[in-house]
Short mmCIF file of C-alpha atoms in Angstrom, two decimals:
data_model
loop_
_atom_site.label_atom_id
_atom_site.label_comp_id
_atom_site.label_asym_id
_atom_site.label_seq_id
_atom_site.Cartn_x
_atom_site.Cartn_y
_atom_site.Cartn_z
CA UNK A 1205 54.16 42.93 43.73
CA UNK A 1206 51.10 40.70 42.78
CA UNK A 1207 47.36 42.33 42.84
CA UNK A 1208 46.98 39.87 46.27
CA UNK A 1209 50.06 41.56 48.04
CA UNK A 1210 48.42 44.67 47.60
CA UNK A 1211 45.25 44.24 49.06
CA UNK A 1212 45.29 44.65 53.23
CA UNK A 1213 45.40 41.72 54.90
CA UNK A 1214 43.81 43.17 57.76
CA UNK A 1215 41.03 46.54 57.78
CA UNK A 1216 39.33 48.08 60.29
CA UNK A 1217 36.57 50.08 59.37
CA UNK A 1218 35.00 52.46 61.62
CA UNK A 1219 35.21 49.93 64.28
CA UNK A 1220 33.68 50.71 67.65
CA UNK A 1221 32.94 49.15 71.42
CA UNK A 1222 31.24 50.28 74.10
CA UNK A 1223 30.90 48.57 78.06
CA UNK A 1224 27.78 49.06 79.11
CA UNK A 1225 26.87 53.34 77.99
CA UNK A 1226 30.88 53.87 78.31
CA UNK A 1227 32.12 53.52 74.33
CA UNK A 1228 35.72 52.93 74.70
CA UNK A 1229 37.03 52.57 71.10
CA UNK A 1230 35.15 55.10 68.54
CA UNK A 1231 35.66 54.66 65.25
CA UNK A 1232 39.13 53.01 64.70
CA UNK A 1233 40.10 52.75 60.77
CA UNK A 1234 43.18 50.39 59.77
CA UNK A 1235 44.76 48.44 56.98
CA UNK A 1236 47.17 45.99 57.33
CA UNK A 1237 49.35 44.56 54.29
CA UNK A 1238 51.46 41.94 54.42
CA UNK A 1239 54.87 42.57 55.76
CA UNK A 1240 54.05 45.81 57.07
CA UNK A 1241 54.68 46.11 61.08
CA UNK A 1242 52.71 48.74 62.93
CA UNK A 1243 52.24 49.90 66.22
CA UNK A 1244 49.86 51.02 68.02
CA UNK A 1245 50.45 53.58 70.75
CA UNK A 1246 49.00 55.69 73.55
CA UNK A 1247 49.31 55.82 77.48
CA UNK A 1248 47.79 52.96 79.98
CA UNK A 1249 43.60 52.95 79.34
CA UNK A 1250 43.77 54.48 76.05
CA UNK A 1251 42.15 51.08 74.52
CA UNK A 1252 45.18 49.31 72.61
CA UNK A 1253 44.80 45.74 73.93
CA UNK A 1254 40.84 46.17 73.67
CA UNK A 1255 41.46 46.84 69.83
CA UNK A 1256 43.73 43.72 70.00
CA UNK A 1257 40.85 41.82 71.50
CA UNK A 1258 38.04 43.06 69.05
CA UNK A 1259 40.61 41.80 66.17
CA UNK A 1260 41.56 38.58 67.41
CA UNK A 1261 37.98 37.17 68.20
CA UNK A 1262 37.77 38.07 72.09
CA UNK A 1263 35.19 40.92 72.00
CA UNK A 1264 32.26 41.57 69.55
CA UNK A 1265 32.39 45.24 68.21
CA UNK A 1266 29.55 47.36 69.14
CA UNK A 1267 29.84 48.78 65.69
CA UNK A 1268 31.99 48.59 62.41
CA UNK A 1269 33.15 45.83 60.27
CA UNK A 1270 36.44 43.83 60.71
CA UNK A 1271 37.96 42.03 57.74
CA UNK A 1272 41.12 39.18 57.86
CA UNK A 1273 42.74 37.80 54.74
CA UNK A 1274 39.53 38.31 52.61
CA UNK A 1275 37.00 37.42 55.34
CA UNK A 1276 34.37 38.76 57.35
CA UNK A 1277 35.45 37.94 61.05
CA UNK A 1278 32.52 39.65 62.74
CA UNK A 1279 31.64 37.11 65.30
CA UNK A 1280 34.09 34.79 64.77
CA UNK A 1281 35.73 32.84 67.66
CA UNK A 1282 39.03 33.42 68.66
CA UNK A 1283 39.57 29.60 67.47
CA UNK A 1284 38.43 30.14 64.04
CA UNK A 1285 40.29 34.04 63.55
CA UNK A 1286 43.96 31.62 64.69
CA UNK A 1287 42.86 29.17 62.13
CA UNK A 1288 42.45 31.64 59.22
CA UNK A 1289 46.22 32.54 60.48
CA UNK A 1290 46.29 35.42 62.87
CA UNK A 1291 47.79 34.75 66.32
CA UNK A 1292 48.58 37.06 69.14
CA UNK A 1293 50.27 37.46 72.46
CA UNK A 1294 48.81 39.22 75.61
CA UNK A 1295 50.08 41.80 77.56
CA UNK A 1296 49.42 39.58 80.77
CA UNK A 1297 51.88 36.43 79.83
CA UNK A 1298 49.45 33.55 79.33
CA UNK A 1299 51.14 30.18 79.45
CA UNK A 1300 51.15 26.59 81.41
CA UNK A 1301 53.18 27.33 84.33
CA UNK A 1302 53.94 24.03 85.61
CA UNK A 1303 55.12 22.91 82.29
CA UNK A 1304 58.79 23.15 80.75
CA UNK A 1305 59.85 25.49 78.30
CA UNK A 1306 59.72 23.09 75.73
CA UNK A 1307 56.25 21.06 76.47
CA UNK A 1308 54.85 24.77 76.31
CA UNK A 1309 56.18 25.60 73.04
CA UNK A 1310 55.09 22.06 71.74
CA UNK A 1311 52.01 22.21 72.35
CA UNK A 1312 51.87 25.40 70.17
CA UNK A 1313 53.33 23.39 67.26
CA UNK A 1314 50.83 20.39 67.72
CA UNK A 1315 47.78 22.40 67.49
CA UNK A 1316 49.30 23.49 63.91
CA UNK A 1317 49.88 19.72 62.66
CA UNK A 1318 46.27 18.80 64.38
CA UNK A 1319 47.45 16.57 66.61
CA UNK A 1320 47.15 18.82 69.95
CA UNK A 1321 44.40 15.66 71.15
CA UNK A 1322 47.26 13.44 71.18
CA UNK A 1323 47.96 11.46 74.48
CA UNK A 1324 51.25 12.59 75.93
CA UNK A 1325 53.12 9.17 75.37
CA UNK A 1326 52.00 9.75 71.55
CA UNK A 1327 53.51 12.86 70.63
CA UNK A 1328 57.00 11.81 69.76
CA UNK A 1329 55.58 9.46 66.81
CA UNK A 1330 55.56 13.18 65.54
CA UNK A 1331 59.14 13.88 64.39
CA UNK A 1332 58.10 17.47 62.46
CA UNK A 1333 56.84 18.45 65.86
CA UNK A 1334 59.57 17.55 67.64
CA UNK A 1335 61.71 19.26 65.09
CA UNK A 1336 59.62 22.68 64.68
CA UNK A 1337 59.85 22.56 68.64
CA UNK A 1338 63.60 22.47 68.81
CA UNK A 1339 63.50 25.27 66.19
CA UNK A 1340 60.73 27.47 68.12
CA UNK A 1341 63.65 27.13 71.12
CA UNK A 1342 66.42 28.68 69.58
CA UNK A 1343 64.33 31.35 67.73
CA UNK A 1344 63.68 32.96 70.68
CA UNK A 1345 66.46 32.47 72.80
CA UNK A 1346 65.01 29.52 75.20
CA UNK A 1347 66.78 26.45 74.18
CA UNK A 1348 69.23 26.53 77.32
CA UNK A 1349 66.23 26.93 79.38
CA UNK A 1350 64.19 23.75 77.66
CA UNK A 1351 63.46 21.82 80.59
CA UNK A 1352 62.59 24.44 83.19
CA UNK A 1353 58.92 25.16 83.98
CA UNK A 1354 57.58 28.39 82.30
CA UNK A 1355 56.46 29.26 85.70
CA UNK A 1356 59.99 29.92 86.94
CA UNK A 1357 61.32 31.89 84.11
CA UNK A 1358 62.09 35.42 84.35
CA UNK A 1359 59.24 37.85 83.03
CA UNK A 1360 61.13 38.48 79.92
CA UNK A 1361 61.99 35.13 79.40
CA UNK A 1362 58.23 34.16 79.13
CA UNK A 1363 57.30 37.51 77.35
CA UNK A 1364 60.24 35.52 75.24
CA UNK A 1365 58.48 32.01 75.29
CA UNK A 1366 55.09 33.70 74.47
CA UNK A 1367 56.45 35.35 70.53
CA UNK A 1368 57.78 31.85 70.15
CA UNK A 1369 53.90 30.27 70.96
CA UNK A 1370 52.26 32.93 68.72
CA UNK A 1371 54.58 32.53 66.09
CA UNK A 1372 54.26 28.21 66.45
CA UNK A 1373 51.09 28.56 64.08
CA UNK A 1374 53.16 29.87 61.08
CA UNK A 1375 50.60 33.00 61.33
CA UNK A 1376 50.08 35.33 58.23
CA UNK A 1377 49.63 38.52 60.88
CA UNK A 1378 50.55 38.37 64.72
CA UNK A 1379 49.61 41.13 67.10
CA UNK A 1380 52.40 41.30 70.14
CA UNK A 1381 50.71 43.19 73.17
CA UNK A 1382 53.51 45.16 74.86
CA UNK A 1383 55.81 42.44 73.29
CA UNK A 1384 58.83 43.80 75.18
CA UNK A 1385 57.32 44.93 78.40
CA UNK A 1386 59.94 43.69 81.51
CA UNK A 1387 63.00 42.86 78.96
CA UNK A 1388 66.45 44.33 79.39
CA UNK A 1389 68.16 46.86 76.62
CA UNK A 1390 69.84 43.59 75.26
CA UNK A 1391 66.37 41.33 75.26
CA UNK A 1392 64.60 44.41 73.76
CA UNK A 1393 66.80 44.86 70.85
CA UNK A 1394 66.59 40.94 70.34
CA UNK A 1395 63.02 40.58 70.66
CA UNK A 1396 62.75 44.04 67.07
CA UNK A 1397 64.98 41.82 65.49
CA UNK A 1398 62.92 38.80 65.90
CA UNK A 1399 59.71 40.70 64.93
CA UNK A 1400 61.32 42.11 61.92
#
């Protein structure tokens, strides 16, 4: 193991956040290395998908320091922290409804090759896209389901479609929010063996 692999890729250090005189999160310490899976846990309220949100760029920490890959992400955007290479799903699915399985997951892939600008009747002078795209569909179990809308897929089917989305931008860390929340035993023990 090289000197790198050792180092967290992700620390939390004493970070804290507080709405309004209310502090929610007091003082959480982590370090993430590279291929390491954790999981955070605690009942409804206890402040799990805040902690998501102060990592991946959506709130500012009242206090601490946050560090990605080497960097300083205090502040950063949510833009810039999926750059550097984290990504992460919600626990409320967050997709284009109207759109098909496969224009969602595409447009995923696109914003990794740069081209997410690109006019609709443009996109298949991309090949890799198209390609990644087709791949991104039978990672996660969606390929028989390309054309439908993401709107009309079963919960666990877009909790499904969502992994594939964060894991479009080839990310060095994602954080799944209640990944398998609404899947059956069967989707469940699909969905650990695609994390792992």
């Amino acid at each position: 193991m090289s000197r790198k692999d050792m180092q967290p890729i992700l620390t939390l250090s004493g970070v804290r956040k507080a709405f309004g005189g209310t502090e929610i999160i007091r003082g959480v310490d982590l370090e993430l290395r590279a291929g390491e899976r954790h999981a955070l846990i605690g009942p409804n309220g206890a402040g799990k998908s805040t902690v998501f949100h102060l990592i991946s760029g959506h709130y500012v920490p009242t206090g601490g320091r946050i560090h990605f890959d080497g960097r300083d992400i205090q502040g950063a955007s949510p833009q810039h922290i999926n750059r550097l290479g984290l990504a992460r799903s919600f626990q409320i699915t967050n997709l284009f409804p109207k759109l098909s399985v496969y224009e969602n997951l595409r447009i995923a892939v696109m914003r990794r090759h740069g081209v997410q600008n690109t006019l609709w009747r443009f996109v298949s002078g991309h090949p890799r896209v198209r390609e990644e795209t087709e791949q991104l569909m039978e990672l996660v179990r969606l390929h028989k389901r390309r054309e439908r809308s993401a709107g009309e897929l079963s919960y666990s089917e877009q909790r499904s479609m969502e992994i594939g989305m964060a894991l479009a931008s080839d990310p060095k860390v994602i954080l799944l929010d209640e990944p398998m929340a609404g899947m059956s035993h069967e989707e469940t023990d699909y969905a650990v063996e695609l994390i792992k």
